[in-house]
Amino acid sequence: MQATAYTYDSETRSGSVLLDDGTPVDFGAPAFEAGGLRLLRAGQRVRIETEGSGADLRITLVTLQTF
């Protein structure tokens, strides 16, 4: 799934993305670290992997979108 980076805190290594429908979804440090990233800027296109659905949607991986 693709999304757009919305927020990122380098101290906690967590943040949020916006899904293509505009829904914000938070991610924690484990999801960020699983993608091997060092930094994330608002507006970057990312690829995410998730578990669950609806209110229980949880991001398990955040990495840069490559074409």
PDB file of N, CA, C and O in Angstrom:
ATOM      1  N   MET A   1       0.854  -1.165   0.000  1.00  0.00           N
ATOM      2  CA  MET A   1       0.000   0.000   0.000  1.00  0.00           C
ATOM      3  C   MET A   1       0.905   1.233   0.000  1.00  0.00           C
ATOM      4  O   MET A   1       1.976   1.219   0.588  1.00  0.00           O
ATOM      5  N   GLN A   2       0.450   2.288  -0.633  1.00  0.00           N
ATOM      6  CA  GLN A   2       1.205   3.531  -0.659  1.00  0.00           C
ATOM      7  C   GLN A   2       0.531   4.583   0.216  1.00  0.00           C
ATOM      8  O   GLN A   2      -0.670   4.530   0.439  1.00  0.00           O
ATOM      9  N   ALA A   3       1.347   5.515   0.697  1.00  0.00           N
ATOM     10  CA  ALA A   3       0.850   6.612   1.524  1.00  0.00           C
ATOM     11  C   ALA A   3       1.819   7.785   1.392  1.00  0.00           C
ATOM     12  O   ALA A   3       2.842   7.670   0.729  1.00  0.00           O
ATOM     13  N   THR A   4       1.496   8.874   2.044  1.00  0.00           N
ATOM     14  CA  THR A   4       2.351  10.057   2.063  1.00  0.00           C
ATOM     15  C   THR A   4       2.751  10.352   3.497  1.00  0.00           C
ATOM     16  O   THR A   4       1.897  10.385   4.391  1.00  0.00           O
ATOM     17  N   ALA A   5       4.057  10.530   3.721  1.00  0.00           N
ATOM     18  CA  ALA A   5       4.530  10.866   5.065  1.00  0.00           C
ATOM     19  C   ALA A   5       3.890  12.172   5.501  1.00  0.00           C
ATOM     20  O   ALA A   5       3.861  13.144   4.747  1.00  0.00           O
ATOM     21  N   TYR A   6       3.376  12.197   6.706  1.00  0.00           N
ATOM     22  CA  TYR A   6       2.688  13.373   7.226  1.00  0.00           C
ATOM     23  C   TYR A   6       3.484  14.003   8.366  1.00  0.00           C
ATOM     24  O   TYR A   6       3.767  15.191   8.353  1.00  0.00           O
ATOM     25  N   THR A   7       3.841  13.204   9.359  1.00  0.00           N
ATOM     26  CA  THR A   7       4.664  13.697  10.463  1.00  0.00           C
ATOM     27  C   THR A   7       5.759  12.682  10.749  1.00  0.00           C
ATOM     28  O   THR A   7       5.623  11.496  10.432  1.00  0.00           O
ATOM     29  N   TYR A   8       6.846  13.163  11.347  1.00  0.00           N
ATOM     30  CA  TYR A   8       7.923  12.265  11.777  1.00  0.00           C
ATOM     31  C   TYR A   8       8.695  12.952  12.894  1.00  0.00           C
ATOM     32  O   TYR A   8       9.070  14.112  12.782  1.00  0.00           O
ATOM     33  N   ASP A   9       8.932  12.223  13.978  1.00  0.00           N
ATOM     34  CA  ASP A   9       9.717  12.713  15.108  1.00  0.00           C
ATOM     35  C   ASP A   9      10.995  11.890  15.174  1.00  0.00           C
ATOM     36  O   ASP A   9      10.949  10.689  15.469  1.00  0.00           O
ATOM     37  N   SER A  10      12.129  12.512  14.898  1.00  0.00           N
ATOM     38  CA  SER A  10      13.398  11.782  14.845  1.00  0.00           C
ATOM     39  C   SER A  10      13.841  11.273  16.221  1.00  0.00           C
ATOM     40  O   SER A  10      14.617  10.320  16.301  1.00  0.00           O
ATOM     41  N   GLU A  11      13.360  11.874  17.279  1.00  0.00           N
ATOM     42  CA  GLU A  11      13.734  11.405  18.619  1.00  0.00           C
ATOM     43  C   GLU A  11      13.022  10.106  18.980  1.00  0.00           C
ATOM     44  O   GLU A  11      13.620   9.207  19.551  1.00  0.00           O
ATOM     45  N   THR A  12      11.748  10.010  18.655  1.00  0.00           N
ATOM     46  CA  THR A  12      10.987   8.799  18.973  1.00  0.00           C
ATOM     47  C   THR A  12      10.947   7.823  17.801  1.00  0.00           C
ATOM     48  O   THR A  12      10.514   6.682  17.972  1.00  0.00           O
ATOM     49  N   ARG A  13      11.359   8.274  16.628  1.00  0.00           N
ATOM     50  CA  ARG A  13      11.352   7.488  15.388  1.00  0.00           C
ATOM     51  C   ARG A  13       9.942   6.994  15.056  1.00  0.00           C
ATOM     52  O   ARG A  13       9.741   5.883  14.568  1.00  0.00           O
ATOM     53  N   SER A  14       8.970   7.829  15.338  1.00  0.00           N
ATOM     54  CA  SER A  14       7.575   7.505  15.056  1.00  0.00           C
ATOM     55  C   SER A  14       6.933   8.691  14.351  1.00  0.00           C
ATOM     56  O   SER A  14       7.499   9.768  14.278  1.00  0.00           O
ATOM     57  N   GLY A  15       5.744   8.479  13.834  1.00  0.00           N
ATOM     58  CA  GLY A  15       5.058   9.565  13.135  1.00  0.00           C
ATOM     59  C   GLY A  15       3.729   9.094  12.588  1.00  0.00           C
ATOM     60  O   GLY A  15       3.087   8.204  13.149  1.00  0.00           O
ATOM     61  N   SER A  16       3.355   9.680  11.451  1.00  0.00           N
ATOM     62  CA  SER A  16       2.091   9.309  10.830  1.00  0.00           C
ATOM     63  C   SER A  16       2.191   9.480   9.323  1.00  0.00           C
ATOM     64  O   SER A  16       3.049  10.203   8.818  1.00  0.00           O
ATOM     65  N   VAL A  17       1.299   8.795   8.634  1.00  0.00           N
ATOM     66  CA  VAL A  17       1.188   8.910   7.182  1.00  0.00           C
ATOM     67  C   VAL A  17      -0.257   9.247   6.860  1.00  0.00           C
ATOM     68  O   VAL A  17      -1.161   9.060   7.684  1.00  0.00           O
ATOM     69  N   LEU A  18      -0.458   9.734   5.656  1.00  0.00           N
ATOM     70  CA  LEU A  18      -1.804   9.940   5.135  1.00  0.00           C
ATOM     71  C   LEU A  18      -2.039   8.905   4.053  1.00  0.00           C
ATOM     72  O   LEU A  18      -1.267   8.814   3.093  1.00  0.00           O
ATOM     73  N   LEU A  19      -3.098   8.118   4.218  1.00  0.00           N
ATOM     74  CA  LEU A  19      -3.477   7.187   3.167  1.00  0.00           C
ATOM     75  C   LEU A  19      -3.999   7.992   1.978  1.00  0.00           C
ATOM     76  O   LEU A  19      -4.281   9.187   2.095  1.00  0.00           O
ATOM     77  N   ASP A  20      -4.145   7.361   0.840  1.00  0.00           N
ATOM     78  CA  ASP A  20      -4.578   8.086  -0.344  1.00  0.00           C
ATOM     79  C   ASP A  20      -5.975   8.687  -0.215  1.00  0.00           C
ATOM     80  O   ASP A  20      -6.304   9.644  -0.911  1.00  0.00           O
ATOM     81  N   ASP A  21      -6.787   8.169   0.710  1.00  0.00           N
ATOM     82  CA  ASP A  21      -8.114   8.755   0.931  1.00  0.00           C
ATOM     83  C   ASP A  21      -8.079   9.876   1.972  1.00  0.00           C
ATOM     84  O   ASP A  21      -9.105  10.415   2.356  1.00  0.00           O
ATOM     85  N   GLY A  22      -6.853  10.221   2.450  1.00  0.00           N
ATOM     86  CA  GLY A  22      -6.696  11.318   3.407  1.00  0.00           C
ATOM     87  C   GLY A  22      -6.731  10.891   4.861  1.00  0.00           C
ATOM     88  O   GLY A  22      -6.581  11.720   5.752  1.00  0.00           O
ATOM     89  N   THR A  23      -6.906   9.604   5.128  1.00  0.00           N
ATOM     90  CA  THR A  23      -6.960   9.111   6.499  1.00  0.00           C
ATOM     91  C   THR A  23      -5.564   9.097   7.121  1.00  0.00           C
ATOM     92  O   THR A  23      -4.651   8.491   6.559  1.00  0.00           O
ATOM     93  N   PRO A  24      -5.384   9.744   8.267  1.00  0.00           N
ATOM     94  CA  PRO A  24      -4.083   9.674   8.947  1.00  0.00           C
ATOM     95  C   PRO A  24      -3.965   8.374   9.731  1.00  0.00           C
ATOM     96  O   PRO A  24      -4.926   7.930  10.365  1.00  0.00           O
ATOM     97  N   VAL A  25      -2.774   7.770   9.663  1.00  0.00           N
ATOM     98  CA  VAL A  25      -2.509   6.541  10.421  1.00  0.00           C
ATOM     99  C   VAL A  25      -1.129   6.694  11.061  1.00  0.00           C
ATOM    100  O   VAL A  25      -0.159   7.020  10.380  1.00  0.00           O
ATOM    101  N   ASP A  26      -1.064   6.459  12.364  1.00  0.00           N
ATOM    102  CA  ASP A  26       0.191   6.575  13.093  1.00  0.00           C
ATOM    103  C   ASP A  26       1.049   5.327  12.907  1.00  0.00           C
ATOM    104  O   ASP A  26       0.529   4.232  12.668  1.00  0.00           O
ATOM    105  N   PHE A  27       2.364   5.505  13.036  1.00  0.00           N
ATOM    106  CA  PHE A  27       3.276   4.364  13.065  1.00  0.00           C
ATOM    107  C   PHE A  27       4.273   4.573  14.199  1.00  0.00           C
ATOM    108  O   PHE A  27       4.607   5.694  14.555  1.00  0.00           O
ATOM    109  N   GLY A  28       4.725   3.475  14.760  1.00  0.00           N
ATOM    110  CA  GLY A  28       5.691   3.522  15.848  1.00  0.00           C
ATOM    111  C   GLY A  28       7.096   3.237  15.358  1.00  0.00           C
ATOM    112  O   GLY A  28       7.319   2.912  14.186  1.00  0.00           O
ATOM    113  N   ALA A  29       8.057   3.324  16.270  1.00  0.00           N
ATOM    114  CA  ALA A  29       9.458   3.086  15.943  1.00  0.00           C
ATOM    115  C   ALA A  29       9.700   1.711  15.322  1.00  0.00           C
ATOM    116  O   ALA A  29      10.490   1.608  14.377  1.00  0.00           O
ATOM    117  N   PRO A  30       9.055   0.634  15.792  1.00  0.00           N
ATOM    118  CA  PRO A  30       9.320  -0.671  15.175  1.00  0.00           C
ATOM    119  C   PRO A  30       9.000  -0.704  13.676  1.00  0.00           C
ATOM    120  O   PRO A  30       9.735  -1.298  12.899  1.00  0.00           O
ATOM    121  N   ALA A  31       7.922  -0.056  13.258  1.00  0.00           N
ATOM    122  CA  ALA A  31       7.564  -0.018  11.834  1.00  0.00           C
ATOM    123  C   ALA A  31       8.575   0.795  11.043  1.00  0.00           C
ATOM    124  O   ALA A  31       8.950   0.427   9.928  1.00  0.00           O
ATOM    125  N   PHE A  32       9.041   1.893  11.605  1.00  0.00           N
ATOM    126  CA  PHE A  32      10.030   2.735  10.930  1.00  0.00           C
ATOM    127  C   PHE A  32      11.357   1.986  10.810  1.00  0.00           C
ATOM    128  O   PHE A  32      11.962   1.942   9.748  1.00  0.00           O
ATOM    129  N   GLU A  33      11.800   1.376  11.892  1.00  0.00           N
ATOM    130  CA  GLU A  33      13.077   0.667  11.902  1.00  0.00           C
ATOM    131  C   GLU A  33      13.055  -0.569  11.010  1.00  0.00           C
ATOM    132  O   GLU A  33      14.079  -0.950  10.439  1.00  0.00           O
ATOM    133  N   ALA A  34      11.902  -1.202  10.844  1.00  0.00           N
ATOM    134  CA  ALA A  34      11.789  -2.382   9.976  1.00  0.00           C
ATOM    135  C   ALA A  34      12.089  -2.034   8.523  1.00  0.00           C
ATOM    136  O   ALA A  34      12.542  -2.883   7.760  1.00  0.00           O
ATOM    137  N   GLY A  35      11.852  -0.775   8.147  1.00  0.00           N
ATOM    138  CA  GLY A  35      12.095  -0.350   6.770  1.00  0.00           C
ATOM    139  C   GLY A  35      13.523   0.078   6.499  1.00  0.00           C
ATOM    140  O   GLY A  35      13.887   0.333   5.355  1.00  0.00           O
ATOM    141  N   GLY A  36      14.350   0.159   7.538  1.00  0.00           N
ATOM    142  CA  GLY A  36      15.744   0.525   7.355  1.00  0.00           C
ATOM    143  C   GLY A  36      15.990   1.986   7.021  1.00  0.00           C
ATOM    144  O   GLY A  36      17.071   2.349   6.560  1.00  0.00           O
ATOM    145  N   LEU A  37      15.023   2.835   7.277  1.00  0.00           N
ATOM    146  CA  LEU A  37      15.177   4.262   6.988  1.00  0.00           C
ATOM    147  C   LEU A  37      15.947   4.961   8.096  1.00  0.00           C
ATOM    148  O   LEU A  37      15.969   4.507   9.241  1.00  0.00           O
ATOM    149  N   ARG A  38      16.554   6.098   7.744  1.00  0.00           N
ATOM    150  CA  ARG A  38      17.236   6.919   8.744  1.00  0.00           C
ATOM    151  C   ARG A  38      16.498   8.230   8.980  1.00  0.00           C
ATOM    152  O   ARG A  38      16.646   8.851  10.023  1.00  0.00           O
ATOM    153  N   LEU A  39      15.706   8.675   8.008  1.00  0.00           N
ATOM    154  CA  LEU A  39      15.018   9.960   8.082  1.00  0.00           C
ATOM    155  C   LEU A  39      13.784   9.903   7.209  1.00  0.00           C
ATOM    156  O   LEU A  39      13.746   9.173   6.221  1.00  0.00           O
ATOM    157  N   LEU A  40      12.785  10.679   7.556  1.00  0.00           N
ATOM    158  CA  LEU A  40      11.571  10.769   6.773  1.00  0.00           C
ATOM    159  C   LEU A  40      11.115  12.220   6.776  1.00  0.00           C
ATOM    160  O   LEU A  40      11.089  12.866   7.827  1.00  0.00           O
ATOM    161  N   ARG A  41      10.784  12.741   5.605  1.00  0.00           N
ATOM    162  CA  ARG A  41      10.318  14.125   5.480  1.00  0.00           C
ATOM    163  C   ARG A  41       8.848  14.143   5.085  1.00  0.00           C
ATOM    164  O   ARG A  41       8.411  13.316   4.273  1.00  0.00           O
ATOM    165  N   ALA A  42       8.115  15.090   5.639  1.00  0.00           N
ATOM    166  CA  ALA A  42       6.709  15.258   5.284  1.00  0.00           C
ATOM    167  C   ALA A  42       6.586  15.437   3.776  1.00  0.00           C
ATOM    168  O   ALA A  42       7.385  16.139   3.156  1.00  0.00           O
ATOM    169  N   GLY A  43       5.629  14.756   3.196  1.00  0.00           N
ATOM    170  CA  GLY A  43       5.385  14.849   1.761  1.00  0.00           C
ATOM    171  C   GLY A  43       6.037  13.733   0.957  1.00  0.00           C
ATOM    172  O   GLY A  43       5.703  13.556  -0.215  1.00  0.00           O
ATOM    173  N   GLN A  44       6.967  12.982   1.575  1.00  0.00           N
ATOM    174  CA  GLN A  44       7.587  11.882   0.849  1.00  0.00           C
ATOM    175  C   GLN A  44       6.569  10.775   0.621  1.00  0.00           C
ATOM    176  O   GLN A  44       5.750  10.482   1.493  1.00  0.00           O
ATOM    177  N   ARG A  45       6.655  10.161  -0.531  1.00  0.00           N
ATOM    178  CA  ARG A  45       5.803   9.022  -0.842  1.00  0.00           C
ATOM    179  C   ARG A  45       6.447   7.790  -0.218  1.00  0.00           C
ATOM    180  O   ARG A  45       7.645   7.557  -0.356  1.00  0.00           O
ATOM    181  N   VAL A  46       5.660   7.002   0.509  1.00  0.00           N
ATOM    182  CA  VAL A  46       6.179   5.820   1.181  1.00  0.00           C
ATOM    183  C   VAL A  46       5.326   4.599   0.843  1.00  0.00           C
ATOM    184  O   VAL A  46       4.184   4.716   0.406  1.00  0.00           O
ATOM    185  N   ARG A  47       5.938   3.456   1.064  1.00  0.00           N
ATOM    186  CA  ARG A  47       5.217   2.190   0.967  1.00  0.00           C
ATOM    187  C   ARG A  47       5.033   1.695   2.388  1.00  0.00           C
ATOM    188  O   ARG A  47       5.960   1.762   3.201  1.00  0.00           O
ATOM    189  N   ILE A  48       3.842   1.227   2.700  1.00  0.00           N
ATOM    190  CA  ILE A  48       3.571   0.717   4.041  1.00  0.00           C
ATOM    191  C   ILE A  48       2.980  -0.686   3.956  1.00  0.00           C
ATOM    192  O   ILE A  48       2.360  -1.047   2.955  1.00  0.00           O
ATOM    193  N   GLU A  49       3.224  -1.445   5.001  1.00  0.00           N
ATOM    194  CA  GLU A  49       2.541  -2.720   5.184  1.00  0.00           C
ATOM    195  C   GLU A  49       1.743  -2.585   6.469  1.00  0.00           C
ATOM    196  O   GLU A  49       2.187  -1.942   7.426  1.00  0.00           O
ATOM    197  N   THR A  50       0.567  -3.185   6.476  1.00  0.00           N
ATOM    198  CA  THR A  50      -0.347  -3.016   7.608  1.00  0.00           C
ATOM    199  C   THR A  50      -0.900  -4.353   8.081  1.00  0.00           C
ATOM    200  O   THR A  50      -0.844  -5.354   7.368  1.00  0.00           O
ATOM    201  N   GLU A  51      -1.455  -4.306   9.275  1.00  0.00           N
ATOM    202  CA  GLU A  51      -2.218  -5.419   9.852  1.00  0.00           C
ATOM    203  C   GLU A  51      -3.532  -4.846  10.345  1.00  0.00           C
ATOM    204  O   GLU A  51      -3.590  -3.695  10.776  1.00  0.00           O
ATOM    205  N   GLY A  52      -4.553  -5.660  10.329  1.00  0.00           N
ATOM    206  CA  GLY A  52      -5.847  -5.231  10.834  1.00  0.00           C
ATOM    207  C   GLY A  52      -6.594  -4.379   9.831  1.00  0.00           C
ATOM    208  O   GLY A  52      -6.180  -4.222   8.686  1.00  0.00           O
ATOM    209  N   SER A  53      -7.695  -3.807  10.277  1.00  0.00           N
ATOM    210  CA  SER A  53      -8.500  -2.948   9.415  1.00  0.00           C
ATOM    211  C   SER A  53      -9.314  -1.980  10.270  1.00  0.00           C
ATOM    212  O   SER A  53      -9.442  -2.157  11.473  1.00  0.00           O
ATOM    213  N   GLY A  54      -9.828  -0.975   9.612  1.00  0.00           N
ATOM    214  CA  GLY A  54     -10.645   0.015  10.304  1.00  0.00           C
ATOM    215  C   GLY A  54      -9.896   0.675  11.445  1.00  0.00           C
ATOM    216  O   GLY A  54      -8.749   1.070  11.309  1.00  0.00           O
ATOM    217  N   ALA A  55     -10.538   0.751  12.597  1.00  0.00           N
ATOM    218  CA  ALA A  55      -9.934   1.398  13.764  1.00  0.00           C
ATOM    219  C   ALA A  55      -8.740   0.606  14.312  1.00  0.00           C
ATOM    220  O   ALA A  55      -7.926   1.141  15.055  1.00  0.00           O
ATOM    221  N   ASP A  56      -8.636  -0.672  13.932  1.00  0.00           N
ATOM    222  CA  ASP A  56      -7.539  -1.520  14.405  1.00  0.00           C
ATOM    223  C   ASP A  56      -6.374  -1.576  13.414  1.00  0.00           C
ATOM    224  O   ASP A  56      -5.464  -2.391  13.584  1.00  0.00           O
ATOM    225  N   LEU A  57      -6.385  -0.732  12.373  1.00  0.00           N
ATOM    226  CA  LEU A  57      -5.310  -0.721  11.385  1.00  0.00           C
ATOM    227  C   LEU A  57      -3.999  -0.318  12.047  1.00  0.00           C
ATOM    228  O   LEU A  57      -3.933   0.669  12.778  1.00  0.00           O
ATOM    229  N   ARG A  58      -2.960  -1.118  11.817  1.00  0.00           N
ATOM    230  CA  ARG A  58      -1.655  -0.867  12.418  1.00  0.00           C
ATOM    231  C   ARG A  58      -0.593  -1.007  11.337  1.00  0.00           C
ATOM    232  O   ARG A  58      -0.581  -1.969  10.577  1.00  0.00           O
ATOM    233  N   ILE A  59       0.313  -0.025  11.254  1.00  0.00           N
ATOM    234  CA  ILE A  59       1.398  -0.065  10.290  1.00  0.00           C
ATOM    235  C   ILE A  59       2.537  -0.894  10.864  1.00  0.00           C
ATOM    236  O   ILE A  59       2.972  -0.669  11.990  1.00  0.00           O
ATOM    237  N   THR A  60       3.029  -1.869  10.070  1.00  0.00           N
ATOM    238  CA  THR A  60       4.110  -2.744  10.511  1.00  0.00           C
ATOM    239  C   THR A  60       5.417  -2.447   9.786  1.00  0.00           C
ATOM    240  O   THR A  60       6.464  -2.928  10.211  1.00  0.00           O
ATOM    241  N   LEU A  61       5.363  -1.672   8.686  1.00  0.00           N
ATOM    242  CA  LEU A  61       6.563  -1.360   7.915  1.00  0.00           C
ATOM    243  C   LEU A  61       6.365  -0.040   7.191  1.00  0.00           C
ATOM    244  O   LEU A  61       5.306   0.198   6.606  1.00  0.00           O
ATOM    245  N   VAL A  62       7.380   0.810   7.238  1.00  0.00           N
ATOM    246  CA  VAL A  62       7.400   2.048   6.458  1.00  0.00           C
ATOM    247  C   VAL A  62       8.719   2.069   5.701  1.00  0.00           C
ATOM    248  O   VAL A  62       9.785   1.936   6.296  1.00  0.00           O
ATOM    249  N   THR A  63       8.654   2.229   4.392  1.00  0.00           N
ATOM    250  CA  THR A  63       9.860   2.345   3.587  1.00  0.00           C
ATOM    251  C   THR A  63       9.580   3.305   2.426  1.00  0.00           C
ATOM    252  O   THR A  63       8.432   3.643   2.172  1.00  0.00           O
ATOM    253  N   LEU A  64      10.613   3.749   1.758  1.00  0.00           N
ATOM    254  CA  LEU A  64      10.416   4.676   0.648  1.00  0.00           C
ATOM    255  C   LEU A  64       9.791   3.965  -0.532  1.00  0.00           C
ATOM    256  O   LEU A  64      10.113   2.804  -0.824  1.00  0.00           O
ATOM    257  N   GLN A  65       8.924   4.658  -1.229  1.00  0.00           N
ATOM    258  CA  GLN A  65       8.301   4.138  -2.434  1.00  0.00           C
ATOM    259  C   GLN A  65       9.289   4.239  -3.583  1.00  0.00           C
ATOM    260  O   GLN A  65       9.840   5.308  -3.820  1.00  0.00           O
ATOM    261  N   THR A  66       9.549   3.154  -4.244  1.00  0.00           N
ATOM    262  CA  THR A  66      10.399   3.181  -5.435  1.00  0.00           C
ATOM    263  C   THR A  66       9.553   2.760  -6.620  1.00  0.00           C
ATOM    264  O   THR A  66       8.622   1.962  -6.482  1.00  0.00           O
ATOM    265  N   PHE A  67       9.879   3.279  -7.761  1.00  0.00           N
ATOM    266  CA  PHE A  67       9.077   3.012  -8.951  1.00  0.00           C
ATOM    267  C   PHE A  67       9.704   1.974  -9.816  1.00  0.00           C
ATOM    268  O   PHE A  67      10.817   1.754  -9.914  1.00  0.00           O
TER     269      PHE A  67
END
